[in-house]
PDB file of C-alpha atoms and ligand atoms in Angstrom:
ATOM      1  CA  MET A   1      69.649  24.070  -5.157  1.00 98.00           C
ATOM      2  CA  ARG A   2      69.852  20.599  -7.161  1.00 98.00           C
ATOM      3  CA  VAL A   3      72.262  18.140  -6.736  1.00 98.00           C
ATOM      4  CA  VAL A   4      72.819  16.678  -9.963  1.00 98.00           C
ATOM      5  CA  HIS A   5      74.912  13.179 -10.460  1.00 98.00           C
ATOM      6  CA  SER A   6      74.416  12.216 -13.654  1.00 98.00           C
ATOM      7  CA  ILE A   7      75.092  14.128 -17.117  1.00 98.00           C
ATOM      8  CA  THR A   8      72.004  13.662 -18.789  1.00 98.00           C
ATOM      9  CA  SER A   9      69.564  14.695 -15.627  1.00 98.00           C
ATOM     10  CA  LEU A  10      71.876  17.814 -15.718  1.00 98.00           C
ATOM     11  CA  GLN A  11      71.639  18.246 -20.074  1.00 98.00           C
ATOM     12  CA  GLY A  12      67.938  18.045 -19.778  1.00 98.00           C
ATOM     13  CA  MET A  13      67.689  20.875 -16.606  1.00 98.00           C
ATOM     14  CA  ILE A  14      70.364  23.208 -18.762  1.00 98.00           C
ATOM     15  CA  ASP A  15      68.114  22.335 -21.765  1.00 98.00           C
ATOM     16  CA  ARG A  16      64.903  23.370 -20.241  1.00 98.00           C
ATOM     17  CA  ASN A  17      66.859  26.861 -18.371  1.00 98.00           C
ATOM     18  CA  LYS A  18      68.047  27.823 -21.692  1.00 98.00           C
ATOM     19  CA  ARG A  19      64.490  27.248 -23.907  1.00 98.00           C
ATOM     20  CA  GLU A  20      62.935  29.321 -21.430  1.00 98.00           C
ATOM     21  CA  GLY A  21      65.332  32.216 -22.508  1.00 98.00           C
ATOM     22  CA  ARG A  22      68.003  31.748 -19.245  1.00 98.00           C
ATOM     23  CA  THR A  23      71.665  32.512 -19.185  1.00 98.00           C
ATOM     24  CA  VAL A  24      74.049  30.274 -18.140  1.00 98.00           C
ATOM     25  CA  GLY A  25      77.280  31.267 -15.139  1.00 98.00           C
ATOM     26  CA  PHE A  26      79.651  27.930 -14.923  1.00 99.00           C
ATOM     27  CA  VAL A  27      81.868  27.795 -12.081  1.00 99.00           C
ATOM     28  CA  PRO A  28      84.559  24.596 -12.417  1.00 98.00           C
ATOM     29  CA  THR A  29      85.880  23.683  -9.703  1.00 98.00           C
ATOM     30  CA  MET A  30      87.556  20.237  -7.386  1.00 98.00           C
ATOM     31  CA  GLY A  31      85.396  20.906  -4.605  1.00 98.00           C
ATOM     32  CA  PHE A  32      86.856  21.789  -1.040  1.00 98.00           C
ATOM     33  CA  LEU A  33      85.519  25.061  -1.520  1.00 98.00           C
ATOM     34  CA  HIS A  34      86.997  28.207  -0.209  1.00 97.00           C
ATOM     35  CA  ASP A  35      86.431  31.990  -0.170  1.00 97.00           C
ATOM     36  CA  GLY A  36      88.449  32.164  -4.373  1.00 98.00           C
ATOM     37  CA  HIS A  37      85.281  29.432  -5.320  1.00 98.00           C
ATOM     38  CA  LEU A  38      82.747  31.542  -3.708  1.00 98.00           C
ATOM     39  CA  SER A  39      83.828  34.374  -5.216  1.00 98.00           C
ATOM     40  CA  LEU A  40      83.270  33.096  -8.591  1.00 98.00           C
ATOM     41  CA  VAL A  41      80.118  32.022  -7.811  1.00 98.00           C
ATOM     42  CA  LYS A  42      79.198  35.682  -6.632  1.00 98.00           C
ATOM     43  CA  GLN A  43      80.061  37.204  -9.717  1.00 98.00           C
ATOM     44  CA  ALA A  44      78.360  34.369 -12.177  1.00 98.00           C
ATOM     45  CA  ARG A  45      75.403  35.505  -9.786  1.00 98.00           C
ATOM     46  CA  GLU A  46      75.753  39.393 -11.014  1.00 98.00           C
ATOM     47  CA  GLN A  47      75.891  38.301 -14.634  1.00 98.00           C
ATOM     48  CA  ASN A  48      73.395  34.840 -15.271  1.00 98.00           C
ATOM     49  CA  ASP A  49      70.381  34.039 -14.638  1.00 98.00           C
ATOM     50  CA  ILE A  50      71.462  30.603 -13.799  1.00 98.00           C
ATOM     51  CA  VAL A  51      74.645  29.446 -11.977  1.00 98.00           C
ATOM     52  CA  VAL A  52      75.827  25.887 -12.070  1.00 99.00           C
ATOM     53  CA  MET A  53      79.022  24.682 -10.089  1.00 99.00           C
ATOM     54  CA  SER A  54      80.436  21.622 -10.947  1.00 99.00           C
ATOM     55  CA  ILE A  55      82.405  19.977  -8.423  1.00 98.00           C
ATOM     56  CA  PHE A  56      85.015  16.909 -10.047  1.00 98.00           C
ATOM     57  CA  VAL A  57      88.451  16.115  -8.853  1.00 98.00           C
ATOM     58  CA  ASN A  58      89.737  15.013 -12.245  1.00 98.00           C
ATOM     59  CA  PRO A  59      92.039  12.458 -11.729  1.00 97.00           C
ATOM     60  CA  ALA A  60      93.110  13.028 -15.761  1.00 96.00           C
ATOM     61  CA  GLN A  61      95.100  16.064 -14.529  1.00 97.00           C
ATOM     62  CA  PHE A  62      97.113  14.748 -11.275  1.00 97.00           C
ATOM     63  CA  GLY A  63     100.139  12.598 -12.412  1.00 96.00           C
ATOM     64  CA  PRO A  64     102.071   9.373 -11.218  1.00 95.00           C
ATOM     65  CA  GLY A  65     102.729  10.332  -7.432  1.00 93.00           C
ATOM     66  CA  GLU A  66     100.647  13.367  -7.199  1.00 95.00           C
ATOM     67  CA  ASP A  67      98.355  14.529  -4.484  1.00 94.00           C
ATOM     68  CA  PHE A  68      95.427  13.311  -6.318  1.00 97.00           C
ATOM     69  CA  GLU A  69      94.510  10.979  -3.010  1.00 96.00           C
ATOM     70  CA  ALA A  70      95.185  13.630  -0.813  1.00 95.00           C
ATOM     71  CA  TYR A  71      93.217  16.283  -2.462  1.00 96.00           C
ATOM     72  CA  PRO A  72      90.757  17.355   0.393  1.00 96.00           C
ATOM     73  CA  ARG A  73      87.208  16.230  -0.300  1.00 97.00           C
ATOM     74  CA  ASP A  74      84.319  16.972   1.957  1.00 98.00           C
ATOM     75  CA  LYS A  75      80.846  16.932   0.247  1.00 98.00           C
ATOM     76  CA  GLU A  76      78.494  17.711   3.300  1.00 98.00           C
ATOM     77  CA  ARG A  77      80.841  20.849   3.789  1.00 98.00           C
ATOM     78  CA  ASP A  78      80.615  21.553   0.020  1.00 98.00           C
ATOM     79  CA  THR A  79      77.182  21.434  -0.706  1.00 98.00           C
ATOM     80  CA  ASN A  80      76.559  23.507   2.373  1.00 98.00           C
ATOM     81  CA  LEU A  81      78.422  26.220   1.243  1.00 98.00           C
ATOM     82  CA  ALA A  82      77.197  25.952  -2.762  1.00 98.00           C
ATOM     83  CA  TYR A  83      73.742  26.329  -1.254  1.00 98.00           C
ATOM     84  CA  GLU A  84      74.599  29.311   1.157  1.00 98.00           C
ATOM     85  CA  VAL A  85      76.527  31.312  -1.680  1.00 98.00           C
ATOM     86  CA  GLY A  86      73.337  30.967  -4.265  1.00 98.00           C
ATOM     87  CA  VAL A  87      74.453  28.215  -7.083  1.00 98.00           C
ATOM     88  CA  ASP A  88      71.362  26.898  -8.416  1.00 98.00           C
ATOM     89  CA  ILE A  89      72.616  23.409 -10.158  1.00 98.00           C
ATOM     90  CA  LEU A  90      75.769  21.667  -8.225  1.00 98.00           C
ATOM     91  CA  PHE A  91      77.285  18.694 -10.652  1.00 98.00           C
ATOM     92  CA  MET A  92      78.864  16.028  -8.711  1.00 98.00           C
ATOM     93  CA  PRO A  93      79.820  13.064 -11.076  1.00 98.00           C
ATOM     94  CA  THR A  94      81.773  10.146  -9.968  1.00 98.00           C
ATOM     95  CA  PRO A  95      84.665   9.375 -12.132  1.00 97.00           C
ATOM     96  CA  GLU A  96      83.201   6.652 -13.925  1.00 97.00           C
ATOM     97  CA  GLU A  97      80.299   8.977 -14.626  1.00 98.00           C
ATOM     98  CA  MET A  98      82.845  11.569 -16.356  1.00 98.00           C
ATOM     99  CA  TYR A  99      85.128   8.902 -17.996  1.00 97.00           C
ATOM    100  CA  PRO A 100      83.325   5.729 -18.843  1.00 96.00           C
ATOM    101  CA  GLN A 101      86.134   4.395 -20.659  1.00 93.00           C
ATOM    102  CA  GLU A 102      89.859   4.230 -20.162  1.00 86.00           C
ATOM    103  CA  GLY A 103      92.120   6.172 -23.288  1.00 85.00           C
ATOM    104  CA  GLY A 104      90.259   7.978 -26.077  1.00 91.00           C
ATOM    105  CA  ILE A 105      91.046  10.977 -27.205  1.00 95.00           C
ATOM    106  CA  ARG A 106      93.845  13.516 -25.697  1.00 94.00           C
ATOM    107  CA  ILE A 107      94.233  17.331 -26.191  1.00 97.00           C
ATOM    108  CA  LEU A 108      97.383  18.482 -26.518  1.00 97.00           C
ATOM    109  CA  PRO A 109      98.141  22.297 -25.387  1.00 98.00           C
ATOM    110  CA  GLY A 110     100.600  24.290 -27.256  1.00 97.00           C
ATOM    111  CA  PRO A 111     103.677  25.854 -25.940  1.00 98.00           C
ATOM    112  CA  GLN A 112     101.818  27.468 -22.993  1.00 98.00           C
ATOM    113  CA  ALA A 113     101.455  24.493 -21.349  1.00 98.00           C
ATOM    114  CA  ASN A 114     105.417  23.756 -21.873  1.00 98.00           C
ATOM    115  CA  VAL A 115     106.359  26.515 -18.741  1.00 98.00           C
ATOM    116  CA  LEU A 116     105.416  27.046 -15.410  1.00 98.00           C
ATOM    117  CA  CYS A 117     103.273  24.194 -14.065  1.00 98.00           C
ATOM    118  CA  GLY A 118     103.145  22.615 -17.071  1.00 97.00           C
ATOM    119  CA  ALA A 119     106.901  21.753 -17.288  1.00 97.00           C
ATOM    120  CA  SER A 120     106.945  20.611 -13.619  1.00 95.00           C
ATOM    121  CA  ARG A 121     103.437  18.157 -13.731  1.00 96.00           C
ATOM    122  CA  PRO A 122     103.535  16.739 -17.424  1.00 96.00           C
ATOM    123  CA  GLY A 123     100.232  16.021 -19.244  1.00 97.00           C
ATOM    124  CA  HIS A 124      98.355  18.224 -16.524  1.00 98.00           C
ATOM    125  CA  PHE A 125      97.318  20.495 -18.893  1.00 98.00           C
ATOM    126  CA  ASP A 126      96.082  17.792 -21.131  1.00 98.00           C
ATOM    127  CA  GLY A 127      94.104  16.242 -18.490  1.00 98.00           C
ATOM    128  CA  VAL A 128      93.027  20.074 -17.472  1.00 98.00           C
ATOM    129  CA  LEU A 129      91.583  20.707 -21.257  1.00 98.00           C
ATOM    130  CA  LYS A 130      89.886  17.044 -21.673  1.00 98.00           C
ATOM    131  CA  VAL A 131      87.513  17.666 -18.645  1.00 98.00           C
ATOM    132  CA  VAL A 132      87.067  21.652 -19.395  1.00 98.00           C
ATOM    133  CA  LEU A 133      85.783  20.264 -22.986  1.00 98.00           C
ATOM    134  CA  LYS A 134      83.595  17.660 -21.422  1.00 98.00           C
ATOM    135  CA  LEU A 135      82.078  20.054 -18.686  1.00 98.00           C
ATOM    136  CA  PHE A 136      81.259  23.392 -21.416  1.00 98.00           C
ATOM    137  CA  ASN A 137      79.822  20.220 -23.845  1.00 98.00           C
ATOM    138  CA  ILE A 138      77.698  19.351 -20.618  1.00 98.00           C
ATOM    139  CA  VAL A 139      76.718  22.763 -19.452  1.00 98.00           C
ATOM    140  CA  ASP A 140      76.819  24.506 -22.342  1.00 98.00           C
ATOM    141  CA  PRO A 141      77.447  27.891 -20.488  1.00 98.00           C
ATOM    142  CA  ASP A 142      77.049  31.576 -21.583  1.00 98.00           C
ATOM    143  CA  ARG A 143      79.791  32.285 -19.115  1.00 98.00           C
ATOM    144  CA  SER A 144      82.662  30.368 -17.726  1.00 99.00           C
ATOM    145  CA  TYR A 145      84.543  31.942 -14.285  1.00 98.00           C
ATOM    146  CA  PHE A 146      88.016  31.205 -13.180  1.00 98.00           C
ATOM    147  CA  GLY A 147      90.351  32.434 -10.621  1.00 98.00           C
ATOM    148  CA  MET A 148      93.491  33.907 -11.446  1.00 98.00           C
ATOM    149  CA  LYS A 149      95.513  31.982  -9.165  1.00 97.00           C
ATOM    150  CA  ASP A 150      95.291  29.592 -11.568  1.00 98.00           C
ATOM    151  CA  ALA A 151      96.688  32.058 -13.868  1.00 98.00           C
ATOM    152  CA  GLN A 152      98.585  29.732 -16.682  1.00 98.00           C
ATOM    153  CA  GLN A 153      95.149  27.458 -16.559  1.00 98.00           C
ATOM    154  CA  LEU A 154      93.386  30.666 -17.529  1.00 98.00           C
ATOM    155  CA  ALA A 155      95.640  31.856 -19.948  1.00 98.00           C
ATOM    156  CA  ILE A 156      95.540  28.133 -21.564  1.00 98.00           C
ATOM    157  CA  ILE A 157      91.652  27.852 -21.015  1.00 98.00           C
ATOM    158  CA  GLU A 158      91.339  31.018 -23.222  1.00 98.00           C
ATOM    159  CA  THR A 159      93.558  30.246 -25.814  1.00 98.00           C
ATOM    160  CA  PHE A 160      91.283  26.906 -26.366  1.00 98.00           C
ATOM    161  CA  VAL A 161      88.231  28.430 -26.525  1.00 98.00           C
ATOM    162  CA  ARG A 162      89.358  30.752 -29.706  1.00 98.00           C
ATOM    163  CA  ASP A 163      91.091  27.969 -31.135  1.00 98.00           C
ATOM    164  CA  PHE A 164      88.604  26.197 -30.812  1.00 98.00           C
ATOM    165  CA  ASN A 165      85.417  28.337 -31.889  1.00 98.00           C
ATOM    166  CA  LEU A 166      83.963  27.311 -27.995  1.00 98.00           C
ATOM    167  CA  ARG A 167      80.498  28.926 -27.275  1.00 97.00           C
ATOM    168  CA  THR A 168      81.360  30.477 -24.050  1.00 98.00           C
ATOM    169  CA  SER A 169      83.061  33.462 -22.412  1.00 98.00           C
ATOM    170  CA  ILE A 170      85.711  33.271 -20.083  1.00 98.00           C
ATOM    171  CA  VAL A 171      85.663  35.332 -17.094  1.00 98.00           C
ATOM    172  CA  ARG A 172      88.859  36.026 -14.977  1.00 98.00           C
ATOM    173  CA  VAL A 173      88.137  36.552 -11.300  1.00 98.00           C
ATOM    174  CA  PRO A 174      91.036  38.175  -9.330  1.00 97.00           C
ATOM    175  CA  ILE A 175      92.798  36.419  -6.369  1.00 97.00           C
ATOM    176  CA  ILE A 176      91.490  36.051  -3.106  1.00 98.00           C
ATOM    177  CA  ARG A 177      94.144  35.812  -0.315  1.00 98.00           C
ATOM    178  CA  ASP A 178      94.065  35.235   3.394  1.00 98.00           C
ATOM    179  CA  GLN A 179      95.082  38.558   5.556  1.00 97.00           C
ATOM    180  CA  ASP A 180      98.311  37.647   5.843  1.00 97.00           C
ATOM    181  CA  GLY A 181      98.868  37.248   1.336  1.00 97.00           C
ATOM    182  CA  LEU A 182      98.585  33.719   1.374  1.00 98.00           C
ATOM    183  CA  ALA A 183      96.446  33.366  -1.388  1.00 98.00           C
ATOM    184  CA  LYS A 184      93.239  31.128  -0.818  1.00 98.00           C
ATOM    185  CA  SER A 185      93.794  27.266  -2.074  1.00 98.00           C
ATOM    186  CA  SER A 186      91.923  24.311  -1.115  1.00 97.00           C
ATOM    187  CA  ARG A 187      95.467  22.793  -0.465  1.00 97.00           C
ATOM    188  CA  ASN A 188      96.487  25.349   2.166  1.00 97.00           C
ATOM    189  CA  VAL A 189      94.157  22.605   4.275  1.00 97.00           C
ATOM    190  CA  ASN A 190      97.122  19.806   4.040  1.00 96.00           C
ATOM    191  CA  LEU A 191      99.502  22.430   5.533  1.00 97.00           C
ATOM    192  CA  SER A 192     101.557  21.708   8.967  1.00 97.00           C
ATOM    193  CA  GLU A 193     101.023  24.957  11.467  1.00 97.00           C
ATOM    194  CA  THR A 194     104.983  25.812  10.795  1.00 97.00           C
ATOM    195  CA  ASP A 195     104.691  25.947   7.029  1.00 98.00           C
ATOM    196  CA  ARG A 196     100.987  27.802   7.285  1.00 98.00           C
ATOM    197  CA  ALA A 197     102.878  30.201   9.219  1.00 98.00           C
ATOM    198  CA  GLU A 198     105.852  30.316   6.518  1.00 98.00           C
ATOM    199  CA  ALA A 199     103.651  30.141   3.407  1.00 98.00           C
ATOM    200  CA  PRO A 200     102.720  33.938   3.377  1.00 98.00           C
ATOM    201  CA  VAL A 201     106.392  34.276   2.134  1.00 98.00           C
ATOM    202  CA  ILE A 202     105.343  33.267  -1.562  1.00 98.00           C
ATOM    203  CA  GLN A 203     103.571  36.621  -2.000  1.00 98.00           C
ATOM    204  CA  GLN A 204     105.790  38.492  -0.071  1.00 98.00           C
ATOM    205  CA  ALA A 205     109.132  37.534  -2.067  1.00 98.00           C
ATOM    206  CA  LEU A 206     106.771  38.081  -5.205  1.00 98.00           C
ATOM    207  CA  GLN A 207     106.331  41.509  -3.843  1.00 97.00           C
ATOM    208  CA  LYS A 208     109.809  41.995  -4.397  1.00 97.00           C
ATOM    209  CA  GLY A 209     110.274  40.629  -7.667  1.00 97.00           C
ATOM    210  CA  VAL A 210     107.838  43.142  -8.693  1.00 95.00           C
ATOM    211  CA  LEU A 211     109.981  46.167  -7.142  1.00 95.00           C
ATOM    212  CA  LEU A 212     112.878  44.833  -8.815  1.00 96.00           C
ATOM    213  CA  PHE A 213     111.242  44.871 -12.078  1.00 95.00           C
ATOM    214  CA  ASN A 214     110.006  47.742 -11.705  1.00 92.00           C
ATOM    215  CA  GLU A 215     113.826  49.327 -10.841  1.00 94.00           C
ATOM    216  CA  GLY A 216     114.580  47.766 -14.143  1.00 93.00           C
ATOM    217  CA  SER A 217     116.548  44.322 -12.618  1.00 96.00           C
ATOM    218  CA  SER A 218     116.643  41.595 -15.916  1.00 96.00           C
ATOM    219  CA  VAL A 219     114.654  38.605 -15.511  1.00 97.00           C
ATOM    220  CA  GLU A 220     117.540  36.429 -13.964  1.00 97.00           C
ATOM    221  CA  THR A 221     117.913  39.147 -11.174  1.00 98.00           C
ATOM    222  CA  ILE A 222     114.028  39.010 -10.595  1.00 98.00           C
ATOM    223  CA  GLU A 223     113.960  35.532 -10.344  1.00 98.00           C
ATOM    224  CA  ARG A 224     116.819  35.233  -7.870  1.00 98.00           C
ATOM    225  CA  GLY A 225     115.597  37.934  -6.197  1.00 98.00           C
ATOM    226  CA  VAL A 226     112.430  35.805  -5.442  1.00 98.00           C
ATOM    227  CA  THR A 227     114.118  32.732  -5.283  1.00 98.00           C
ATOM    228  CA  ALA A 228     116.491  33.950  -2.541  1.00 98.00           C
ATOM    229  CA  TYR A 229     113.581  35.551  -0.429  1.00 98.00           C
ATOM    230  CA  ILE A 230     111.815  32.267  -0.210  1.00 98.00           C
ATOM    231  CA  THR A 231     114.758  30.429   0.575  1.00 98.00           C
ATOM    232  CA  GLU A 232     116.216  32.648   3.266  1.00 98.00           C
ATOM    233  CA  ASN A 233     112.609  33.257   4.734  1.00 98.00           C
ATOM    234  CA  SER A 234     111.311  29.427   5.041  1.00 98.00           C
ATOM    235  CA  SER A 235     111.463  25.891   4.599  1.00 98.00           C
ATOM    236  CA  GLY A 236     110.177  26.033   1.428  1.00 98.00           C
ATOM    237  CA  ILE A 237     111.603  24.258  -1.152  1.00 98.00           C
ATOM    238  CA  MET A 238     110.785  26.032  -4.854  1.00 98.00           C
ATOM    239  CA  ASP A 239     110.120  24.278  -7.995  1.00 98.00           C
ATOM    240  CA  TYR A 240     110.213  27.443 -10.318  1.00 98.00           C
ATOM    241  CA  VAL A 241     110.411  31.235 -10.662  1.00 98.00           C
ATOM    242  CA  SER A 242     109.272  32.818 -13.869  1.00 98.00           C
ATOM    243  CA  LEU A 243     109.110  36.246 -15.398  1.00 98.00           C
ATOM    244  CA  LEU A 244     107.080  35.461 -18.668  1.00 98.00           C
ATOM    245  CA  SER A 245     104.722  37.423 -20.947  1.00 97.00           C
ATOM    246  CA  TYR A 246     100.942  37.236 -20.346  1.00 96.00           C
ATOM    247  CA  PRO A 247      99.144  35.471 -21.748  1.00 96.00           C
ATOM    248  CA  GLU A 248     101.197  34.230 -24.149  1.00 97.00           C
ATOM    249  CA  LEU A 249     103.532  32.720 -21.345  1.00 98.00           C
ATOM    250  CA  ALA A 250     106.439  33.320 -24.123  1.00 97.00           C
ATOM    251  CA  GLU A 251     109.930  34.648 -22.609  1.00 96.00           C
ATOM    252  CA  TYR A 252     109.666  38.138 -21.094  1.00 94.00           C
ATOM    253  CA  ASP A 253     111.441  40.587 -24.061  1.00 88.00           C
ATOM    254  CA  GLY A 254     110.126  43.935 -22.738  1.00 86.00           C
ATOM    255  CA  LEU A 255     107.604  44.215 -25.321  1.00 86.00           C
ATOM    256  CA  SER A 256     104.312  42.671 -24.305  1.00 88.00           C
ATOM    257  CA  ASP A 257     101.804  45.232 -22.354  1.00 91.00           C
ATOM    258  CA  GLU A 258     101.417  42.479 -19.449  1.00 94.00           C
ATOM    259  CA  ALA A 259     103.929  40.088 -17.852  1.00 96.00           C
ATOM    260  CA  ILE A 260     103.469  37.089 -15.075  1.00 97.00           C
ATOM    261  CA  LEU A 261     105.857  36.726 -12.309  1.00 98.00           C
ATOM    262  CA  ALA A 262     104.626  33.343 -11.307  1.00 98.00           C
ATOM    263  CA  CYS A 263     106.020  30.698  -8.871  1.00 98.00           C
ATOM    264  CA  ALA A 264     105.611  27.236  -7.273  1.00 98.00           C
ATOM    265  CA  VAL A 265     106.884  26.400  -3.863  1.00 98.00           C
ATOM    266  CA  LYS A 266     107.049  22.841  -1.726  1.00 98.00           C
ATOM    267  CA  PHE A 267     106.089  22.944   1.754  1.00 97.00           C
ATOM    268  CA  GLY A 268     106.304  19.716   2.812  1.00 95.00           C
ATOM    269  CA  LYS A 269     104.532  17.613   0.217  1.00 93.00           C
ATOM    270  CA  THR A 270     102.167  20.696  -0.186  1.00 96.00           C
ATOM    271  CA  ARG A 271     102.805  22.198  -3.369  1.00 97.00           C
ATOM    272  CA  LEU A 272     101.788  26.135  -3.492  1.00 98.00           C
ATOM    273  CA  ILE A 273     101.384  28.512  -6.411  1.00 98.00           C
ATOM    274  CA  ASP A 274     101.085  32.082  -6.766  1.00 98.00           C
ATOM    275  CA  ASN A 275     101.718  35.026  -9.342  1.00 98.00           C
ATOM    276  CA  ILE A 276     101.475  38.775  -9.774  1.00 97.00           C
ATOM    277  CA  ILE A 277     100.697  40.126 -13.035  1.00 96.00           C
ATOM    278  CA  ILE A 278     102.504  43.492 -13.594  1.00 94.00           C
ATOM    279  CA  SER A 279     101.663  45.712 -16.273  1.00 89.00           C
ATOM    280  CA  ILE A 280     104.092  47.342 -18.815  1.00 86.00           C
ATOM    281  CA  LYS A 281     102.326  50.144 -20.118  1.00 76.00           C
ATOM    282  CA  ASP A 282     102.277  52.286 -16.823  1.00 63.00           C
ATOM    283  CA  GLY A 283     105.354  50.383 -15.345  1.00 59.00           C
ATOM    284  CA  CYS A 284     103.565  49.731 -12.149  1.00 58.00           C
ATOM    285  CA  HIS A 285     102.436  46.272 -11.024  1.00 54.00           C
ATOM    286  CA  VAL A 286      98.511  45.691 -11.848  1.00 58.00           C
ATOM    287  CA  GLN A 287      96.554  43.329  -8.644  1.00 53.00           C
ATOM    288  CA  ASN A 288      95.161  40.639 -10.298  1.00 66.00           C
ATOM    289  CA  ASP A 289      93.793  40.427  -6.486  1.00 70.00           C
ATOM    290  CA  ASP A 290      90.745  41.571  -5.288  1.00 64.00           C
ATOM    291  CA  GLU A 291      91.131  44.597  -2.573  1.00 53.00           C
ATOM    292  CA  GLN A 292      91.147  43.536   0.684  1.00 44.00           C
TER     293      GLN A 292
HETATM  294  O1  PAF B 301      90.857  24.510 -11.378  1.00 85.63           O
HETATM  295  C1  PAF B 301      90.603  23.966 -10.756  1.00 85.63           C
HETATM  296  O2  PAF B 301      90.353  23.781  -9.844  1.00 85.63           O
HETATM  297  C2  PAF B 301      90.373  22.482 -12.038  1.00 85.63           C
HETATM  298  O3  PAF B 301      91.729  22.953 -12.744  1.00 85.63           O
HETATM  299  C3  PAF B 301      89.275  22.638 -12.936  1.00 85.63           C
HETATM  300  C4  PAF B 301      89.433  23.868 -14.147  1.00 85.63           C
HETATM  301  C5  PAF B 301      88.205  22.410 -12.612  1.00 85.63           C
HETATM  302  C6  PAF B 301      89.234  21.355 -14.093  1.00 85.63           C
HETATM  303  O4  PAF B 301      89.500  20.101 -13.329  1.00 85.63           O
END
């Protein structure tokens, strides 16, 4: 595995591989790798000749007062894990390498970014799209792998790729969970022991929401049911819960083929997100999760 810090060196390596006819799979991450990231790499490994992973905690997607400083980092551990899972090139740029100048062009996502996390974190998806576009231009991947835990991010990136004719295919990869149902996240390490014990309530509440959905309950009843389950069974503070069409992320009107039931909950200073994608056609929910 080659570890690269400079954009020019990485581009040189990619160019050589492409000239020799190799396909490139790309796994962008912010590091502190867990099984969710590793499943992205495994899928990329199966479908491409070489796998590039980036690790970069992108300051542009954190707002004032968010957890940029507290975001967990461990370069040595990540390097070992990336090597073990079969990454060929690990790109770990510094903020100066990625953003040599302040300011510059901003990318403004459409209405998909005004709901869910976009409503709670203004500007977050501008920063995500900026770094993703830079990374796509640097890595020039045939396929790029994103986890369904960040279903809103995935939907916005799919729209971005479509609207701007970006030359990479986006591959959706199912959520990976701990045994007790908590979705894997780098932020889980920041939970206190008590909060970690309570956090699986999020997935349980979403499952209850799907039951309400299948009984024909209204959007309001479903959202209230999820909130009540979380607040009655944990000390978690609701940020949002929302049932929307997917991947449009518009008001759910019963006509779309798929819907997303998504929520964000704060345990102490740690904000966790999770979701379930519901297939409307057959009236039962689709697990956007890996089989455990
Ligand atoms: O999902 C993430 O880890 C980040 O948002 C991404 C896509 C690597 C951009 O910084």
